[in-house]
Amino acid sequence: MTKGNINVSVENIFPLIKKFLYSDHEIFLRELISNATDATLKLKHLTNVGEAKVEYGNPQIEVKIDKEGKKLHITDQGLGMTAEEVEKYINQVAFSGAEEFLDKYKDSAKDSGIIGHFGLGFYSAFMVAEKVEIITKSFKDEPAAHWMCDGSPEFTLEEADKTDRGTEIILHIADDSTEFLEEARIRELLNKYNKFMPVAIKFGTKEVNDPEHEPQTTKDKDGKETTEPHRQITVDDIINNPNPAWTKQPSELKDEDYSGFYRELYPMQFEEPLFNIHLNVDYPFNLTGILYFPKMSNDMQIQKDKIQLYQNQVFVTDNVEGIVPEFLTMLRGVIDSPDIPLNVSRSYLQADGAVKKISSYITRKVADKLKSLFNNSREDFEAKWNDIKIVIEYGMLSEEKFFEKADAFALYPTIDGNYFTYQELYDKIKANQTDKDNKLVILYASDKDAQHSYIEAAKAKDYEVLLLDSPIVPHLIQKLESSKENISFARVDGDHIDNLIKKDDTKISKLDEDQTKALDELLKEVIPSEKFIVQLEAMDSNANPFIITQPEFMRRMKEMQQTGGGGMFGMGNMPEMYNLVVNTNSDLVGEILNTKTKKKQERLITQSLDLARLSQGLLKGEELTNFIKRSYDMIK
């Protein structure tokens, strides 16, 4: 038997491992199973290149709990280690077995799925164990080895009587970590980290119907049928899927395969995804994955199921910011790349150029897929627009390259349910909606019901009105106005329609200068100046007498600040101010001016103002109660 000290540069590495190396103790299981997977895949590679003269077979990794003995066993059927290799790879912590292996076989081992730093990964076991044993038998014709360490730098290494190839790691679970002796907890961790590992993982057994035995149906003398129950057999419980959909070529998969994999990823999701994007690139970096577009709401905060990041089928994190552009973090699915640099615990991304390249690739791939869906089935794309627009609009805002590509598939829906690309919209409205200064004015509504009267006024002039109702619209139209030439967006309730798209044919007022001045003074006496800016306008005589609008710029800045940004400090806290456009050509306005008694004038003004406020949903509380009572009195 050999005794010795582990070659570490500090007196006792274990408290450091426990405290600093891993933030989450549960990942010890991920690391140990990753190492077992490495050992299995290395053996597969060596048998393929003829360096291991053994039968590879159909190896699996087994996880077993011994609750009474307070032990957890992880056993693989991989290439195993000789005593010399244990000394080298386990005792010299700073040395990486995988690194040397990759260096030796760097060309032929590129695709063999080797995960990483065996030494440090192994030592994560001491976060939950007071003592760790390794019993291992190499594929080489050498005796088995038994290594033991109690969490101090001292170890023992002796010969073992193990005869079958592979490695068994035995963790003597510490008193503060007994949760890892519970079957439910281990199953939860295997499901979280190892659900798609490339080697089968056995965890206990389960009862299933015997496929070799068909239940027999018999009839008694009265002709009554009886079917015997299924015969049950006990089989290994393999808890992972070693060949998940993203590891296959898109040509191998059908729609139902993508749907099935989505349910495998998110078993609590009952809605089918709208469509998926299969990522598959091997140059200039290696990345595979499948992203799914779920049905989206306008609430950008809702995000229960996140994209999962894997490294060679080992779950790393569902915090994919930096790798996946921010606007796509609302999607679901899987990304797997050995080229994403991680720190020693594989828990946090390390920033570098490769990550930026990966992010750009994903952006491009998503844009190409959206363009192809639009081109191949526009009707279907239009039907899904409301469920995906928030992602696309956010992408147009936040990623310049995506903004450029989005011109080919971003849609602008109208109030009447028609969908235009930007170019189609431009061609359709250019003749009718260009103002006297040769600027194209694009009208939009954010709420069909609340802005109904304004929409109708625009439609009466054959103007097209878009329906743009997502929370980031103010930011998006600001971006479009600065990127496209000579256009502006105007919400239909931003002003009277003749002011939104000013033409040369100005209306002549029925009131002369003195009458206009008298009306202005009268209105300002009754209408609260802290809430309304009165504008006298000559409009069509059949247009509403009083119209409340909110100036586009002020309203847009307030909305932009509420959803982040906007650039004007304090705008979101400013009191609401509205324009009150009074139509000097309206018969009612003429009647107000000509009414003899001051009291009746004030009542007509108040009633007209309240009707305009009511149409905008601005009449509430006591003022609404008074308006209703006053209206009933007028009817009487």
XYZ file of C-alpha atoms in Angstrom:
636
model
C 0.000 0.000 0.000
C 1.199 3.500 -0.834
C 0.676 6.459 1.450
C 1.431 10.024 0.581
C 0.336 13.623 0.375
C -1.698 15.033 -2.506
C 0.396 17.464 -4.502
C -1.391 20.737 -3.771
C 0.084 24.173 -3.343
C -1.852 24.993 -0.157
C -1.857 23.098 3.113
C -5.473 22.004 2.713
C -7.314 22.498 -0.569
C -10.605 21.045 0.611
C -11.981 23.979 2.616
C -11.157 26.135 -0.405
C -12.997 23.779 -2.747
C -15.979 23.753 -0.427
C -16.069 27.515 -0.035
C -14.899 29.028 -3.310
C -14.632 26.626 -6.220
C -18.327 25.900 -6.593
C -21.130 28.157 -5.478
C -23.628 25.308 -5.546
C -22.729 22.045 -3.818
C -25.254 20.009 -5.783
C -23.094 20.186 -8.919
C -20.703 17.541 -7.511
C -22.956 14.943 -9.137
C -22.795 16.699 -12.506
C -18.984 16.746 -12.315
C -18.589 13.101 -11.303
C -21.004 11.896 -13.989
C -19.232 14.127 -16.525
C -15.956 12.440 -15.596
C -17.569 8.989 -15.916
C -18.881 10.029 -19.330
C -15.402 11.245 -20.337
C -13.888 7.924 -19.325
C -16.513 6.046 -21.364
C -16.135 8.231 -24.469
C -12.342 8.046 -24.272
C -12.558 4.257 -24.295
C -14.895 4.414 -27.302
C -12.373 6.597 -29.116
C -9.420 4.361 -28.268
C -11.297 1.248 -29.461
C -12.218 3.078 -32.686
C -8.589 3.994 -33.431
C -7.389 0.517 -32.411
C -5.406 1.527 -29.314
C -7.673 -0.307 -26.877
C -7.964 -4.009 -27.726
C -11.191 -4.517 -25.767
C -14.881 -4.933 -26.533
C -16.541 -1.525 -26.080
C -20.027 -3.052 -25.816
C -22.927 -0.935 -24.579
C -21.551 0.679 -21.413
C -23.610 2.627 -18.913
C -23.050 4.700 -15.789
C -24.801 3.630 -12.599
C -25.727 5.831 -9.648
C -26.654 3.978 -6.467
C -27.634 5.123 -2.962
C -26.690 3.142 0.157
C -28.771 5.031 2.724
C -27.875 2.812 5.687
C -24.164 3.002 4.939
C -24.493 6.766 4.174
C -22.776 6.187 0.824
C -23.367 7.256 -2.777
C -21.813 5.130 -5.556
C -21.091 6.314 -9.119
C -19.830 3.500 -11.343
C -18.776 3.607 -14.990
C -17.585 1.021 -17.505
C -15.079 3.353 -19.137
C -11.354 3.073 -19.627
C -10.459 2.998 -15.881
C -7.072 3.908 -14.395
C -3.890 2.144 -13.342
C -2.351 2.945 -9.937
C 0.180 5.138 -11.758
C -2.620 7.079 -13.494
C -4.480 7.541 -10.190
C -1.275 8.976 -8.746
C -0.927 11.296 -11.722
C -4.505 12.417 -12.363
C -6.002 12.374 -8.874
C -3.111 13.324 -6.625
C -1.694 16.064 -8.821
C -4.748 18.286 -8.683
C -3.437 20.993 -10.975
C -2.882 18.522 -13.820
C -5.693 17.849 -16.272
C -6.048 14.325 -17.625
C -8.451 15.435 -20.321
C -6.019 18.126 -21.449
C -3.203 15.627 -21.965
C -5.540 13.174 -23.676
C -6.797 15.855 -26.056
C -3.260 16.965 -26.796
C -2.154 13.433 -27.640
C -5.192 12.670 -29.832
C -6.080 16.235 -30.799
C -6.945 15.516 -34.423
C -8.819 12.246 -34.098
C -10.469 13.081 -30.740
C -12.026 16.353 -31.819
C -15.567 14.984 -31.953
C -15.369 12.401 -29.191
C -17.130 14.676 -26.699
C -14.519 14.978 -23.951
C -15.665 17.413 -21.322
C -12.775 18.773 -19.325
C -10.708 19.106 -16.234
C -10.949 15.736 -14.509
C -8.867 16.588 -11.462
C -10.793 19.595 -10.208
C -14.138 18.154 -11.205
C -13.402 15.089 -9.115
C -12.506 17.114 -6.042
C -15.987 18.707 -5.979
C -16.946 15.387 -4.282
C -15.416 16.709 -1.044
C -18.097 19.414 -0.860
C -20.587 16.741 0.250
C -18.409 13.809 1.394
C -16.210 13.371 4.462
C -14.331 10.517 2.761
C -14.015 9.491 -0.911
C -12.893 6.154 -2.358
C -11.949 5.286 -5.928
C -11.872 1.640 -7.005
C -10.698 1.445 -10.607
C -9.542 -1.137 -13.147
C -7.852 0.018 -16.343
C -8.620 -1.403 -19.799
C -4.874 -2.175 -19.830
C -3.814 -5.500 -18.371
C -2.797 -4.133 -14.965
C -4.055 -4.658 -11.395
C -6.992 -2.630 -10.084
C -6.303 0.249 -7.705
C -8.066 1.453 -4.548
C -7.540 5.103 -3.540
C -8.941 6.632 -0.363
C -8.833 10.133 1.137
C -10.623 11.652 4.134
C -10.528 15.292 3.047
C -7.023 16.020 4.317
C -4.023 16.100 1.961
C -3.226 12.510 3.042
C -4.308 9.570 0.872
C -3.813 5.806 0.662
C -3.404 3.862 -2.574
C -3.396 0.068 -2.683
C -4.173 -2.820 -4.994
C -7.851 -3.839 -5.302
C -9.586 -7.046 -6.356
C -11.939 -5.403 -8.893
C -12.018 -7.516 -12.074
C -14.344 -5.609 -14.393
C -13.130 -2.573 -16.352
C -14.097 0.922 -15.198
C -14.206 3.148 -12.127
C -16.390 3.202 -9.027
C -16.395 6.324 -6.883
C -17.797 5.941 -3.366
C -18.780 9.068 -1.466
C -19.156 8.761 2.303
C -21.739 11.528 2.653
C -21.043 14.133 5.373
C -23.589 14.836 8.122
C -24.444 18.253 6.671
C -25.184 16.777 3.216
C -27.543 13.868 3.945
C -30.049 15.304 1.436
C -27.874 13.556 -1.183
C -28.886 10.170 0.243
C -32.537 10.806 -0.729
C -33.705 9.162 -3.939
C -35.956 12.109 -4.882
C -33.061 14.596 -4.535
C -30.636 12.539 -6.638
C -33.313 11.936 -9.282
C -33.964 15.698 -9.380
C -30.255 16.418 -9.946
C -29.853 13.728 -12.600
C -32.867 15.174 -14.377
C -31.498 18.713 -14.114
C -27.880 18.183 -15.153
C -27.645 14.827 -16.882
C -30.936 14.471 -18.766
C -29.181 14.405 -22.139
C -25.750 12.966 -21.325
C -24.346 10.896 -24.218
C -23.897 7.723 -22.119
C -26.869 5.872 -20.590
C -27.270 6.534 -16.838
C -28.937 3.876 -14.682
C -30.622 4.879 -11.432
C -32.436 1.925 -9.858
C -34.987 -0.253 -11.628
C -38.619 0.061 -12.694
C -41.533 -2.228 -13.547
C -42.712 -2.241 -17.182
C -45.014 -4.367 -19.312
C -43.275 -7.435 -20.738
C -42.942 -6.783 -24.499
C -42.578 -10.541 -25.115
C -45.943 -11.315 -23.557
C -49.299 -10.367 -25.059
C -52.214 -10.557 -22.550
C -54.649 -13.352 -23.493
C -58.413 -12.839 -23.711
C -60.625 -15.830 -22.735
C -64.392 -16.445 -22.701
C -66.292 -18.318 -20.010
C -69.243 -20.622 -20.737
C -71.617 -17.628 -20.796
C -69.495 -15.925 -23.438
C -68.198 -13.259 -21.042
C -64.690 -12.102 -22.010
C -61.834 -11.771 -19.508
C -58.430 -10.315 -20.356
C -55.505 -11.236 -18.143
C -53.380 -8.346 -16.831
C -50.075 -7.362 -18.441
C -47.129 -9.337 -17.164
C -44.629 -6.981 -15.467
C -40.863 -7.301 -15.689
C -38.116 -5.363 -13.898
C -35.720 -3.357 -16.064
C -32.930 -0.855 -15.458
C -34.269 2.683 -15.032
C -32.287 4.709 -17.586
C -33.016 8.295 -16.640
C -31.451 10.117 -19.607
C -31.857 10.414 -23.356
C -28.325 9.947 -24.769
C -29.360 11.025 -28.298
C -31.440 14.220 -27.945
C -32.853 15.900 -31.043
C -30.223 18.653 -31.226
C -27.422 16.090 -31.700
C -29.033 14.885 -34.928
C -29.073 16.391 -38.397
C -32.204 18.404 -39.320
C -32.734 15.977 -42.228
C -33.196 13.126 -39.712
C -36.012 14.887 -37.843
C -39.729 15.353 -38.550
C -42.102 17.950 -37.051
C -43.272 15.450 -34.430
C -39.642 14.884 -33.331
C -39.226 18.609 -32.660
C -42.576 18.709 -30.793
C -41.641 15.630 -28.750
C -38.284 17.130 -27.788
C -39.988 20.388 -26.728
C -42.212 18.386 -24.357
C -39.114 16.568 -23.089
C -37.449 19.903 -22.302
C -40.540 21.511 -20.795
C -42.886 18.820 -19.490
C -45.117 21.445 -17.828
C -45.741 23.324 -21.091
C -49.037 22.297 -22.634
C -49.031 24.733 -25.562
C -47.196 23.695 -28.708
C -44.429 26.044 -29.886
C -45.136 28.073 -33.033
C -41.995 26.949 -34.875
C -38.366 26.021 -34.247
C -34.915 26.942 -35.512
C -32.297 24.174 -35.706
C -28.755 25.499 -35.177
C -25.882 23.486 -36.592
C -22.455 24.986 -37.264
C -18.926 23.590 -37.065
C -16.882 26.553 -38.325
C -15.486 28.962 -37.090
C -16.833 27.470 -33.844
C -18.819 24.409 -32.892
C -22.458 24.923 -31.936
C -25.651 22.917 -32.153
C -29.083 23.490 -30.694
C -32.776 23.993 -31.269
C -34.606 27.223 -30.428
C -38.403 27.352 -30.170
C -40.699 30.345 -30.579
C -43.433 29.959 -27.946
C -46.633 32.024 -28.022
C -45.684 35.426 -26.634
C -47.717 37.961 -24.725
C -47.028 41.690 -24.738
C -45.563 41.334 -21.245
C -41.815 41.144 -21.758
C -41.255 40.161 -18.105
C -42.989 36.758 -18.349
C -40.290 34.151 -18.801
C -40.760 30.897 -16.932
C -38.897 28.447 -19.170
C -35.491 29.622 -20.288
C -33.053 28.503 -22.974
C -30.718 25.870 -21.562
C -26.974 25.936 -22.210
C -25.130 22.611 -22.512
C -21.503 21.729 -23.078
C -21.223 18.374 -24.834
C -24.672 17.402 -23.532
C -23.875 18.410 -19.931
C -26.257 21.055 -18.570
C -24.356 24.203 -17.576
C -26.862 27.006 -16.945
C -30.098 28.593 -18.080
C -28.551 32.044 -17.789
C -27.575 32.498 -21.428
C -27.194 36.277 -21.553
C -24.169 37.161 -23.626
C -24.342 34.022 -25.760
C -27.908 34.517 -26.914
C -28.724 38.119 -27.909
C -30.991 39.675 -25.288
C -34.045 39.863 -27.522
C -33.927 36.092 -28.083
C -33.759 35.189 -24.390
C -37.576 35.132 -24.523
C -37.343 32.002 -26.678
C -37.004 28.430 -25.371
C -34.765 25.536 -26.308
C -31.179 24.315 -26.090
C -27.755 25.544 -27.155
C -24.778 23.188 -26.942
C -21.226 24.302 -27.633
C -17.832 23.037 -26.458
C -16.399 26.399 -27.601
C -18.133 28.557 -25.002
C -15.386 29.332 -22.475
C -16.368 28.614 -18.877
C -14.466 28.967 -15.643
C -13.326 25.959 -13.642
C -16.769 25.224 -12.180
C -18.498 25.599 -15.570
C -21.010 27.864 -13.829
C -20.225 31.265 -15.278
C -19.372 32.450 -18.740
C -15.997 34.015 -19.338
C -16.213 36.886 -21.781
C -14.254 36.482 -24.974
C -14.471 36.980 -28.733
C -15.910 33.517 -29.405
C -19.038 34.373 -27.418
C -19.653 37.484 -29.556
C -19.268 35.431 -32.730
C -21.736 32.850 -31.420
C -24.230 35.588 -30.528
C -23.934 37.094 -34.043
C -24.410 33.673 -35.633
C -27.571 32.989 -33.625
C -28.978 36.421 -34.570
C -28.300 35.779 -38.261
C -29.713 32.271 -38.162
C -32.951 33.433 -36.500
C -33.343 36.264 -39.030
C -32.799 33.856 -41.945
C -35.360 31.411 -40.543
C -37.973 34.160 -40.084
C -37.390 35.353 -43.648
C -37.766 31.830 -44.998
C -40.990 31.234 -43.007
C -42.368 34.531 -44.328
C -41.443 33.720 -47.927
C -42.669 30.120 -47.844
C -45.958 30.616 -46.021
C -46.892 34.244 -45.615
C -50.454 33.465 -44.539
C -49.233 31.268 -41.697
C -46.606 33.855 -40.716
C -49.267 36.587 -40.576
C -51.466 34.365 -38.391
C -48.570 33.985 -35.917
C -47.489 37.623 -36.023
C -49.216 38.706 -32.802
C -47.554 35.861 -30.921
C -44.008 36.628 -32.104
C -43.985 40.372 -32.792
C -42.611 41.346 -29.368
C -39.400 39.370 -30.043
C -38.982 40.758 -33.553
C -39.707 44.352 -32.530
C -37.289 44.090 -29.603
C -34.645 42.620 -31.932
C -35.113 45.480 -34.385
C -34.495 47.901 -31.544
C -31.506 46.224 -29.943
C -29.517 44.564 -32.760
C -28.552 46.651 -35.783
C -27.859 43.632 -38.016
C -31.244 42.143 -37.142
C -32.904 45.513 -37.853
C -31.435 45.508 -41.369
C -32.582 41.948 -42.077
C -36.029 42.479 -40.521
C -37.151 44.728 -43.398
C -37.784 41.503 -45.310
C -40.261 40.008 -42.789
C -41.314 42.557 -40.107
C -45.025 43.236 -40.512
C -47.128 46.333 -39.977
C -50.747 45.285 -39.373
C -53.633 47.642 -40.019
C -56.774 48.195 -37.970
C -58.659 46.145 -40.601
C -56.388 43.105 -40.216
C -54.222 43.564 -43.321
C -50.466 43.013 -43.023
C -47.805 44.968 -44.907
C -44.039 44.868 -44.997
C -42.520 48.333 -44.693
C -41.989 48.630 -48.448
C -45.554 47.491 -49.213
C -46.934 50.011 -46.714
C -44.799 52.798 -48.148
C -45.969 52.072 -51.707
C -49.629 51.893 -50.651
C -49.879 55.139 -48.648
C -47.289 57.367 -50.315
C -49.715 59.122 -52.666
C -52.431 59.819 -50.074
C -50.501 60.311 -46.825
C -47.689 62.635 -47.882
C -48.152 66.083 -46.316
C -47.578 69.531 -47.828
C -43.905 69.407 -46.760
C -43.456 66.149 -48.723
C -43.136 64.031 -45.552
C -44.874 60.656 -45.407
C -47.053 60.411 -42.297
C -47.742 56.878 -41.043
C -50.841 56.823 -38.836
C -51.229 54.254 -36.101
C -53.516 53.355 -33.213
C -52.538 51.553 -30.018
C -56.066 50.683 -28.878
C -58.822 50.013 -31.402
C -61.679 50.672 -28.994
C -60.306 53.656 -27.063
C -59.276 55.463 -30.266
C -62.260 54.421 -32.379
C -63.554 57.917 -33.237
C -60.083 59.078 -34.318
C -59.622 55.950 -36.443
C -62.974 56.611 -38.137
C -61.971 60.226 -38.876
C -58.764 58.957 -40.554
C -60.581 56.242 -42.504
C -63.103 58.839 -43.765
C -60.171 60.345 -45.662
C -59.094 56.907 -46.962
C -56.018 56.962 -44.741
C -54.504 53.631 -43.675
C -54.221 53.222 -39.879
C -51.790 50.694 -38.411
C -52.459 48.822 -35.171
C -49.232 48.981 -33.139
C -49.949 47.924 -29.580
C -46.831 46.348 -28.064
C -45.155 48.158 -25.136
C -41.991 48.991 -27.079
C -43.755 50.715 -29.990
C -42.685 54.264 -28.938
C -39.030 53.156 -29.037
C -39.475 51.272 -32.301
C -41.107 54.119 -34.206
C -38.384 56.474 -32.961
C -35.837 54.052 -34.440
C -37.746 53.766 -37.733
C -38.061 57.555 -38.048
C -34.303 57.961 -37.606
C -33.474 55.106 -40.020
C -35.930 55.697 -42.867
C -35.967 58.801 -45.002
C -38.532 61.593 -44.639
C -41.205 59.768 -42.630
C -42.938 60.329 -39.318
C -45.343 58.254 -37.246
C -48.398 59.881 -35.689
C -50.894 58.227 -33.372
C -54.420 58.962 -34.565
C -55.397 60.680 -31.315
C -52.299 62.938 -31.388
C -54.218 65.786 -33.097
C -57.144 66.470 -35.350
C -56.717 64.456 -38.552
C -56.223 67.593 -40.687
C -53.314 68.564 -38.449
C -51.759 65.106 -38.459
C -51.435 65.141 -42.253
C -51.406 68.791 -43.262
C -52.436 69.401 -46.840
C -52.537 72.735 -48.720
C -56.342 73.011 -48.681
C -56.730 74.952 -45.406
C -60.314 75.349 -44.169
C -61.835 78.821 -43.750
C -63.377 79.571 -40.359
C -67.022 80.661 -40.107
C -66.016 83.013 -37.270
C -64.425 86.401 -37.829
C -61.502 87.664 -35.776
C -63.611 89.261 -33.004
C -65.817 86.182 -32.661
C -62.769 83.920 -32.497
C -61.235 86.094 -29.759
C -64.499 86.159 -27.769
C -64.837 82.351 -28.047
C -61.213 81.842 -26.946
C -61.737 84.006 -23.817
C -65.011 82.285 -22.982
C -63.500 78.796 -23.252
C -60.472 79.691 -21.150
C -62.724 80.956 -18.339
C -64.451 77.562 -18.065
C -61.804 75.011 -19.125
C -59.048 74.234 -16.541
C -55.744 75.505 -17.978
C -53.682 73.102 -15.862
C -55.166 70.164 -17.796
C -55.990 71.463 -21.287
C -54.367 73.680 -23.919
C -57.225 75.116 -26.014
C -56.679 75.203 -29.806
C -59.246 76.825 -32.085
C -59.256 75.120 -35.499
C -61.354 75.558 -38.635
C -62.411 72.014 -39.599
C -65.203 70.265 -41.471
C -68.547 71.358 -40.029
C -69.541 67.722 -39.452
C -66.388 66.969 -37.392
C -66.788 66.767 -33.613
C -67.060 70.178 -31.893
C -64.574 69.308 -29.113
C -61.708 66.844 -29.685
C -59.154 65.915 -27.002
C -55.687 64.966 -28.255
C -52.357 64.315 -26.599
C -49.320 65.777 -28.375
C -47.335 62.975 -30.052
C -43.932 64.048 -28.761
C -44.940 64.451 -25.091
C -46.959 61.251 -25.014
C -44.262 59.252 -26.766
C -41.540 60.461 -24.402
C -43.652 59.532 -21.370
C -44.335 56.049 -22.805
C -40.681 55.518 -23.669
C -39.645 56.428 -20.152
C -42.202 54.015 -18.674
C -40.726 51.134 -20.719
C -37.097 52.186 -20.175
C -35.269 54.973 -21.954
C -36.730 58.092 -23.511
C -33.899 60.370 -22.598
C -35.983 63.093 -20.885
C -35.491 63.155 -17.130
C -38.666 63.373 -15.089
C -41.013 63.161 -18.095
C -42.780 60.098 -16.664
C -43.756 62.061 -13.535
C -45.145 65.111 -15.341
C -48.887 65.815 -14.980
C -51.011 64.671 -17.925
C -51.572 67.551 -20.372
C -53.985 67.401 -23.300
C -54.852 69.569 -26.250
C -58.523 70.515 -26.588
C -59.172 71.164 -30.283
C -62.355 73.237 -30.709
C -63.912 73.184 -34.177
C -64.889 76.799 -35.022
C -67.037 75.568 -37.937
C -69.227 73.333 -35.751
C -72.884 74.410 -35.307
C -72.674 73.651 -31.585
C -69.621 75.906 -31.143
C -71.512 78.662 -33.000
C -74.461 78.140 -30.643
C -72.203 78.381 -27.579
C -70.881 81.709 -28.830
C -74.370 83.081 -29.591
C -76.085 81.904 -26.397
C -77.204 84.927 -24.403
C -76.758 83.795 -20.787
C -73.352 83.137 -19.289
C -74.709 80.258 -17.203
C -76.029 78.391 -20.280
C -72.755 79.000 -22.160
C -70.791 77.502 -19.282
C -73.151 74.488 -19.118
C -72.779 73.826 -22.880
C -68.975 74.114 -22.674
C -68.785 71.804 -19.623
C -71.093 69.260 -21.231
C -69.156 69.301 -24.535
C -65.817 69.008 -22.721
C -67.117 66.084 -20.619
C -68.363 64.304 -23.758
C -64.887 64.677 -25.304
C -63.280 63.418 -22.062
C -65.723 60.525 -21.935
C -64.698 59.479 -25.451
C -61.067 59.335 -24.248
C -61.810 57.462 -21.008
C -60.747 60.546 -19.019
C -64.011 61.099 -17.140
C -63.944 59.306 -13.809
C -65.155 59.428 -10.218
C -67.188 62.411 -9.043
C -66.890 64.209 -12.385
C -68.438 61.200 -14.183
C -71.279 61.024 -11.599
C -72.023 64.753 -12.065
C -71.927 64.389 -15.868
C -74.470 61.540 -15.835
C -76.815 63.449 -13.477
C -76.503 66.603 -15.599
C -77.199 64.623 -18.787
C -80.416 63.131 -17.326
C -81.517 66.633 -16.248
C -80.961 67.903 -19.817
C -83.085 65.051 -21.229
C -85.901 65.972 -18.820
